Coordinates of N, CA and C in Angstrom, one line a residue:
M1 N 63.2 64.8 -62.9 CA 64.7 65.1 -63.1 C 65.1 65.9 -62.1
N2 N 66.5 65.5 -62.1 CA 67.3 66.3 -61.2 C 67.9 67.9 -61.9
C3 N 68.3 68.3 -61.1 CA 68.7 69.8 -61.3 C 70.2 70.0 -60.8
K4 N 70.9 70.2 -61.5 CA 72.3 70.3 -61.1 C 72.5 72.2 -60.9
E5 N 73.1 72.1 -59.5 CA 73.5 73.6 -59.3 C 74.7 74.2 -59.3
H6 N 74.8 75.0 -59.5 CA 76.8 75.5 -59.8 C 76.6 77.0 -58.9
H7 N 77.1 77.1 -58.2 CA 77.0 78.6 -56.7 C 79.0 78.8 -57.3
L8 N 78.4 79.6 -58.0 CA 80.1 80.4 -58.3 C 80.0 81.2 -57.0
P9 N 81.1 81.7 -56.9 CA 82.1 82.6 -55.8 C 81.2 83.9 -55.9
E10 N 81.1 85.0 -54.7 CA 80.2 86.2 -55.0 C 81.5 86.7 -55.2
L11 N 80.6 87.9 -56.2 CA 81.8 88.8 -57.0 C 81.6 90.1 -56.6
E12 N 82.7 90.9 -56.2 CA 82.4 92.1 -55.6 C 82.9 92.8 -56.4
L13 N 82.6 94.0 -57.1 CA 82.4 94.7 -58.4 C 82.6 96.0 -58.4
A14 N 83.2 97.2 -58.9 CA 83.4 98.2 -59.2 C 82.5 98.2 -60.0
T15 N 81.3 99.3 -59.9 CA 80.1 100.0 -60.8 C 80.8 99.9 -62.4
Y16 N 81.9 100.4 -62.5 CA 82.5 100.1 -64.0 C 82.9 98.8 -64.6
Q17 N 82.8 97.8 -63.8 CA 83.5 96.2 -64.0 C 82.2 95.3 -64.3
V18 N 81.3 95.8 -63.8 CA 80.1 94.6 -63.5 C 79.6 94.5 -64.9
R19 N 79.4 94.8 -65.8 CA 78.8 94.7 -67.6 C 79.9 93.8 -67.9
E20 N 81.3 94.0 -67.9 CA 82.2 93.2 -68.6 C 82.3 92.2 -68.1
A21 N 82.3 91.9 -66.3 CA 82.4 90.8 -65.8 C 81.5 89.4 -66.2
L22 N 80.3 90.2 -66.3 CA 78.8 89.5 -66.1 C 79.1 89.1 -67.8
Q23 N 79.6 89.7 -68.4 CA 79.3 89.3 -70.0 C 80.4 87.9 -70.3
C24 N 81.7 88.1 -69.7 CA 82.3 87.4 -69.7 C 81.9 86.0 -69.2
I25 N 81.0 86.0 -67.6 CA 81.0 84.6 -67.2 C 80.3 84.1 -68.3
L26 N 78.9 84.9 -68.1 CA 78.0 84.3 -69.2 C 78.1 83.6 -70.3
H27 N 79.0 84.6 -70.9 CA 79.1 84.3 -72.2 C 80.5 82.7 -72.4
T28 N 81.3 82.6 -71.4 CA 82.1 81.4 -71.3 C 81.2 80.5 -70.6
I29 N 80.2 80.4 -70.0 CA 79.5 79.7 -69.8 C 78.5 78.7 -70.6
L30 N 77.9 80.0 -71.4 CA 77.4 79.5 -72.9 C 77.7 78.9 -73.8
F31 N 79.2 79.4 -73.9 CA 80.0 78.4 -74.9 C 80.3 77.2 -74.5
I32 N 80.8 77.2 -73.1 CA 81.4 75.6 -72.8 C 80.3 74.5 -72.6
R33 N 78.8 75.2 -72.5 CA 77.8 74.2 -72.2 C 76.9 73.9 -73.4
S34 N 77.4 75.0 -74.8 CA 76.2 74.8 -75.9 C 76.2 73.3 -76.2
P35 N 75.1 73.1 -76.8 CA 74.4 71.4 -77.6 C 75.1 71.1 -78.3
G36 N 75.4 71.9 -78.9 CA 75.9 70.9 -80.4 C 77.3 72.2 -80.9
P37 N 78.3 71.6 -81.9 CA 79.4 72.5 -82.2 C 79.3 73.9 -82.6
V38 N 79.8 74.7 -82.1 CA 79.7 76.3 -82.2 C 81.1 76.7 -82.4
A39 N 81.3 78.0 -83.4 CA 82.2 78.2 -83.7 C 82.9 79.2 -82.4
P40 N 84.4 78.9 -81.9 CA 85.2 79.8 -80.8 C 85.4 81.1 -81.4
R41 N 85.1 82.3 -80.3 CA 85.8 83.4 -80.6 C 86.2 84.2 -79.4
D42 N 87.5 84.6 -79.7 CA 87.9 85.1 -78.4 C 87.7 86.3 -78.2
V43 N 87.3 87.4 -76.9 CA 87.3 88.2 -76.7 C 88.0 88.9 -75.8
H44 N 88.6 90.3 -76.1 CA 89.6 90.4 -74.6 C 89.1 91.5 -73.6
C45 N 89.0 91.5 -72.4 CA 88.5 92.2 -71.3 C 89.3 93.1 -71.1
E46 N 88.9 94.5 -71.4 CA 90.2 95.6 -71.1 C 90.2 95.6 -69.8
G47 N 89.0 95.7 -68.9 CA 89.1 96.2 -67.5 C 89.9 95.0 -66.9
F48 N 90.1 93.9 -67.1 CA 90.3 93.0 -66.2 C 91.3 92.0 -66.6
D49 N 92.4 92.3 -67.9 CA 93.1 91.9 -68.9 C 93.6 90.3 -68.3
L50 N 92.1 89.5 -69.1 CA 92.3 88.4 -69.8 C 91.1 88.1 -71.1
T51 N 91.1 87.1 -71.4 CA 90.5 86.5 -72.6 C 89.6 85.3 -72.6
Y52 N 88.4 85.8 -73.0 CA 87.5 84.6 -72.7 C 87.1 84.1 -74.2
T53 N 86.7 83.0 -73.9 CA 85.8 82.1 -75.5 C 84.8 82.3 -75.3
R54 N 83.7 82.7 -76.6 CA 82.5 83.2 -76.6 C 82.0 82.2 -78.2
I55 N 80.5 82.1 -78.1 CA 80.3 81.8 -79.6 C 80.4 82.6 -80.6
A56 N 80.6 82.1 -81.8 CA 81.2 83.2 -82.6 C 80.1 82.5 -84.0
S57 N 80.0 83.4 -85.1 CA 79.5 83.3 -85.5 C 80.3 82.4 -87.3
D58 N 79.6 81.8 -87.8 CA 80.2 80.8 -88.4 C 79.5 80.6 -90.2
S59 N 79.8 81.0 -90.9 CA 79.4 81.5 -92.3 C 78.7 80.1 -92.8
E60 N 79.9 78.9 -92.9 CA 79.2 77.7 -93.2 C 77.9 77.4 -92.9
N61 N 77.9 77.4 -91.0 CA 76.6 77.0 -90.4 C 75.7 77.8 -90.5
K62 N 76.1 79.5 -90.7 CA 74.9 80.4 -90.6 C 74.5 80.7 -89.2
S63 N 75.4 80.6 -88.6 CA 75.1 80.2 -86.9 C 74.8 82.2 -86.6
N64 N 75.5 82.9 -87.4 CA 75.4 84.5 -87.5 C 74.0 85.1 -86.6
R65 N 73.0 84.6 -86.8 CA 71.7 85.0 -86.2 C 71.9 84.3 -84.6
L66 N 72.4 83.1 -84.5 CA 72.6 82.6 -83.4 C 73.4 83.4 -82.4
E67 N 74.3 84.0 -83.1 CA 75.7 84.6 -82.2 C 74.7 85.8 -81.8
F68 N 73.9 86.4 -82.8 CA 73.2 88.0 -82.7 C 72.1 87.7 -81.7
D69 N 71.9 86.6 -81.5 CA 70.7 86.2 -80.6 C 71.2 86.3 -79.0
V70 N 72.3 85.2 -78.9 CA 72.9 85.1 -77.4 C 73.4 86.4 -77.0
D71 N 73.9 87.7 -78.1 CA 74.4 88.9 -77.9 C 73.2 89.2 -77.0
K72 N 72.3 89.2 -77.9 CA 71.1 90.4 -77.3 C 70.5 89.8 -76.2
K73 N 70.4 88.7 -75.9 CA 69.5 87.8 -74.8 C 70.8 88.4 -73.2
V74 N 72.3 88.1 -73.4 CA 73.1 88.1 -72.5 C 73.0 89.5 -72.1
D75 N 73.2 90.5 -73.0 CA 72.8 92.1 -72.6 C 71.7 92.3 -72.1
D76 N 70.4 92.0 -72.7 CA 69.2 92.2 -71.9 C 69.1 91.9 -70.7
A77 N 69.6 90.3 -70.1 CA 69.6 89.8 -69.1 C 70.9 91.0 -68.2
I78 N 71.5 91.3 -68.9 CA 72.4 92.2 -68.0 C 72.0 93.3 -67.3
E79 N 71.1 94.1 -68.2 CA 70.6 95.2 -68.2 C 69.6 95.2 -67.3
S80 N 68.2 94.1 -67.1 CA 67.4 93.5 -66.2 C 68.0 93.4 -65.2
F81 N 68.7 93.0 -64.9 CA 69.9 92.5 -63.6 C 70.4 93.9 -63.2
L82 N 70.9 94.7 -63.7 CA 71.5 95.9 -63.1 C 70.1 97.0 -62.6
R83 N 69.2 97.0 -63.7 CA 67.8 97.7 -62.9 C 67.2 96.7 -61.8
S84 N 67.4 95.5 -61.4 CA 66.6 94.9 -60.3 C 68.0 94.9 -58.9
L85 N 68.6 95.3 -58.9 CA 69.7 95.5 -58.3 C 69.4 96.1 -56.9
S86 N 69.4 95.5 -55.4 CA 69.0 96.3 -54.1 C 69.8 96.3 -53.3
Q87 N 69.7 97.5 -52.8 CA 70.5 98.3 -51.9 C 70.7 97.8 -50.4
I88 N 71.8 97.2 -50.4 CA 72.4 96.2 -48.8 C 73.4 97.3 -48.0
G89 N 73.5 98.6 -48.6 CA 74.3 99.6 -47.7 C 74.9 100.8 -48.5
P90 N 75.1 101.7 -47.6 CA 75.3 102.6 -48.5 C 76.7 102.4 -49.5
E91 N 76.4 103.1 -50.6 CA 76.8 102.8 -51.5 C 77.1 101.5 -52.2
L92 N 76.5 100.4 -51.9 CA 76.7 98.8 -52.2 C 75.2 98.6 -52.5
L93 N 75.3 97.7 -53.5 CA 73.9 96.9 -54.2 C 74.3 95.5 -54.4
S94 N 73.0 94.8 -54.7 CA 73.0 93.3 -54.6 C 72.4 92.9 -55.3
G95 N 72.8 91.6 -56.0 CA 71.7 90.8 -56.4 C 72.4 89.7 -57.1
C96 N 71.7 88.7 -57.7 CA 71.7 87.6 -57.7 C 70.8 87.1 -59.0
L97 N 72.3 86.7 -60.0 CA 72.1 86.1 -61.2 C 72.1 84.6 -61.1
T98 N 70.8 83.8 -61.9 CA 71.0 82.9 -62.2 C 71.0 82.4 -63.9
L99 N 71.6 81.6 -64.4 CA 71.7 81.0 -65.6 C 71.0 79.5 -65.9
S100 N 70.0 79.4 -66.4 CA 69.5 78.1 -66.2 C 69.2 77.5 -67.4
F101 N 69.6 76.1 -67.5 CA 69.3 75.8 -69.0 C 68.2 74.4 -68.4
F102 N 67.2 74.7 -69.7 CA 66.1 73.7 -69.6 C 65.9 73.0 -70.7
E103 N 64.7 72.3 -70.8 CA 64.2 71.4 -71.8 C 62.5 71.9 -71.9
R104 N 62.0 72.0 -73.0 CA 60.4 72.4 -72.8 C 60.5 70.8 -73.6
R105 N 59.1 70.3 -72.3 CA 58.5 69.2 -72.9 C 57.1 69.2 -72.9
A106 N 55.8 68.9 -73.9 CA 54.5 69.4 -73.7 C 54.1 68.6 -73.2
T107 N 52.9 68.5 -72.4 CA 52.4 67.4 -71.7 C 50.9 68.0 -71.7
R108 N 50.0 67.1 -71.7 CA 49.0 66.7 -72.3 C 47.9 66.3 -70.9
Q109 N 46.8 67.3 -70.8 CA 45.7 67.0 -69.5 C 44.5 66.8 -70.0
L110 N 43.5 66.6 -69.5 CA 42.2 66.3 -69.5 C 42.0 65.5 -71.0
F111 N 42.7 64.2 -70.9 CA 42.1 63.3 -71.6 C 43.2 63.2 -73.1
G112 N 44.1 64.4 -73.2 CA 44.7 64.8 -74.2 C 43.8 65.6 -74.9
L113 N 43.2 66.6 -74.7 CA 42.2 67.4 -75.1 C 42.7 69.1 -74.8
V114 N 43.6 69.2 -73.8 CA 44.5 70.6 -73.4 C 46.1 70.1 -73.2
S115 N 47.1 70.8 -74.1 CA 48.3 70.6 -73.7 C 49.0 72.0 -73.4
H116 N 50.1 72.3 -73.1 CA 50.6 73.2 -72.7 C 52.4 72.8 -72.4
E117 N 53.2 73.3 -72.1 CA 54.5 73.5 -72.4 C 55.1 73.5 -71.0
D118 N 55.9 72.4 -70.3 CA 56.6 73.2 -69.6 C 58.1 73.2 -69.6
K119 N 58.5 73.9 -68.7 CA 60.5 73.9 -68.6 C 60.8 73.2 -67.3
I120 N 61.3 72.3 -68.0 CA 62.4 71.3 -67.0 C 63.4 71.8 -67.0
I121 N 63.7 72.6 -66.4 CA 65.1 73.0 -65.9 C 66.1 71.7 -65.2
W122 N 67.5 71.6 -66.0 CA 68.0 70.7 -65.6 C 70.0 71.1 -65.1
E123 N 70.1 72.3 -65.5 CA 71.1 73.1 -64.8 C 71.3 74.2 -64.5
Q124 N 71.6 74.9 -63.3 CA 71.4 76.1 -63.0 C 73.2 76.4 -62.8
W125 N 73.4 77.8 -63.2 CA 74.8 78.8 -62.6 C 74.2 80.0 -61.8
I126 N 74.6 79.5 -60.5 CA 73.9 80.9 -59.5 C 75.1 81.7 -59.3
L127 N 74.9 82.7 -59.5 CA 76.4 83.9 -59.2 C 75.5 85.2 -58.3
R128 N 76.2 85.5 -57.4 CA 75.7 86.6 -56.3 C 76.6 87.6 -57.0
V129 N 76.3 89.2 -56.7 CA 77.0 90.0 -57.3 C 76.9 91.4 -56.2
V130 N 77.8 91.8 -55.5 CA 77.8 93.2 -55.0 C 78.5 93.8 -55.9
V131 N 77.9 95.2 -56.1 CA 78.4 96.5 -56.5 C 78.6 97.3 -56.0
N132 N 79.8 97.5 -55.5 CA 80.9 98.7 -54.8 C 80.3 100.0 -55.5
N133 N 79.6 101.2 -55.3 CA 79.9 102.4 -56.2 C 80.8 103.5 -55.1
T134 N 81.4 102.8 -54.2 CA 82.4 104.1 -53.5 C 83.6 104.1 -54.5
P135 N 83.9 105.6 -54.6 CA 85.4 105.5 -55.5 C 86.6 105.0 -54.7
R136 N 87.5 103.9 -55.2 CA 88.4 103.5 -54.6 C 89.6 104.8 -54.7
P137 N 89.9 105.2 -53.2 CA 91.0 105.8 -53.0 C 92.4 105.0 -53.2
V138 N 93.1 105.4 -54.6 CA 94.3 104.7 -54.8 C 95.7 105.4 -54.4
N139 N 95.9 106.6 -53.3 CA 96.9 107.5 -53.0 C 97.5 106.4 -51.5
D140 N 98.8 107.1 -51.3 CA 99.2 105.7 -50.2 C 99.4 106.4 -48.8
D141 N 99.1 107.7 -48.9 CA 98.6 108.7 -47.7 C 97.8 108.2 -46.8
K142 N 97.5 108.7 -45.2 CA 97.0 108.3 -44.3 C 95.2 107.6 -44.4
A143 N 95.0 109.5 -45.0 CA 93.4 109.0 -45.3 C 93.3 108.1 -46.4
S144 N 94.0 108.0 -47.8 CA 93.5 107.0 -48.6 C 93.6 105.6 -47.7
V145 N 94.6 105.2 -46.8 CA 94.7 103.7 -46.5 C 93.1 103.8 -45.5
I146 N 93.0 104.9 -44.5 CA 91.9 105.0 -43.7 C 90.6 104.9 -44.6
E147 N 90.1 105.4 -45.6 CA 89.1 105.1 -46.4 C 89.0 103.9 -46.9
R148 N 90.3 103.3 -47.7 CA 90.0 101.7 -48.2 C 90.3 100.8 -47.1
Q149 N 90.3 101.0 -45.7 CA 89.9 99.9 -44.8 C 88.5 100.5 -44.1
R150 N 87.9 101.3 -44.2 CA 86.6 101.8 -43.8 C 85.3 101.1 -45.0
I151 N 85.7 101.3 -46.2 CA 85.3 100.6 -47.6 C 85.5 98.7 -47.1
Q152 N 86.5 98.1 -46.6 CA 86.4 97.2 -46.4 C 85.7 96.6 -45.3
I153 N 85.8 97.3 -44.3 CA 84.8 96.7 -42.9 C 83.5 97.1 -43.3
S154 N 83.0 98.1 -44.1 CA 81.5 98.5 -44.0 C 81.3 97.2 -45.1
Y155 N 81.4 96.6 -45.5 CA 80.4 95.0 -46.0 C 80.5 94.2 -45.5
L156 N 78.9 93.9 -45.1 CA 78.4 93.1 -44.1 C 78.0 91.9 -44.8
P157 N 78.0 90.9 -45.0 CA 77.7 89.6 -46.0 C 75.9 89.6 -45.2
T158 N 75.2 89.5 -46.3 CA 74.0 88.9 -45.6 C 73.5 87.5 -45.6
D159 N 72.5 87.0 -45.3 CA 72.0 85.4 -45.0 C 72.0 84.9 -46.0
H160 N 71.1 85.8 -47.1 CA 70.4 85.6 -48.3 C 70.1 86.1 -49.4
C161 N 70.2 86.2 -50.4 CA 70.3 86.8 -51.8 C 68.5 87.6 -51.9
S162 N 68.7 88.8 -52.4 CA 67.6 89.2 -52.5 C 66.9 89.2 -53.5
P163 N 66.0 89.4 -54.1 CA 65.6 88.7 -55.6 C 66.7 88.3 -56.1
C164 N 66.3 86.9 -56.9 CA 67.5 86.3 -57.7 C 67.0 86.2 -58.5
W165 N 67.5 86.8 -60.2 CA 66.9 86.7 -61.7 C 67.3 85.3 -62.5
L166 N 66.4 84.7 -62.6 CA 67.1 83.4 -63.8 C 66.8 83.4 -64.8
F167 N 68.1 83.6 -65.5 CA 68.4 83.6 -67.0 C 68.5 82.7 -67.7
E168 N 67.8 82.6 -68.2 CA 67.4 81.6 -69.1 C 67.1 81.7 -70.5
I169 N 67.8 82.6 -70.8 CA 68.1 83.4 -71.9 C 66.9 84.2 -71.8
R170 N 66.2 84.5 -70.8 CA 65.3 85.4 -70.4 C 65.2 85.4 -69.0
I171 N 64.8 86.7 -68.6 CA 64.8 86.9 -66.7 C 63.1 86.6 -66.2
R172 N 63.7 85.9 -65.0 CA 62.1 86.0 -64.4 C 62.9 85.8 -62.5
Q173 N 62.1 86.1 -61.6 CA 62.4 86.5 -60.2 C 62.0 85.1 -60.0
K174 N 63.2 84.7 -58.8 CA 63.5 83.4 -58.2 C 64.2 84.3 -56.9
E175 N 63.8 83.4 -55.9 CA 65.0 83.5 -54.5 C 65.9 82.7 -54.2
C176 N 67.4 83.3 -54.1 CA 68.3 82.1 -54.2 C 68.4 81.4 -52.7

């Protein structure tokens, strides 16, 4: 089966923006690609001044558990991703997050005596994230302007992504 890959543009975020940005992206993709009908819920991002739609609980469909499971898995994946970031420069961290959609297929071996499940990935969303821990100078004095220019020049992109985490509602390591 073919696997469709969507490479999202690289994000460079300040430390305080990472969690909210990843929640916004992951929940939006999960809402759009949900296999069945789900109830929408709008969430406003404080740090980005935007609103995104995500899966909400619907009392008729009893999907409250679904919303809780999705929230927990997304938050756990983000926490694991944040712990796995690798340093690429002074005050710069980098990582790659992959959201995968898959199908479970049971396969039988040895004349049907032994069986196991395979995960057949059919779609992936790959996002490279650079976390900048440098405090951003906000003044317009000469020192602040020089510091902003230094921060801009200090980031040199690498050819490949360090260990990439596969988010398939659980995380595992993968190369980008």
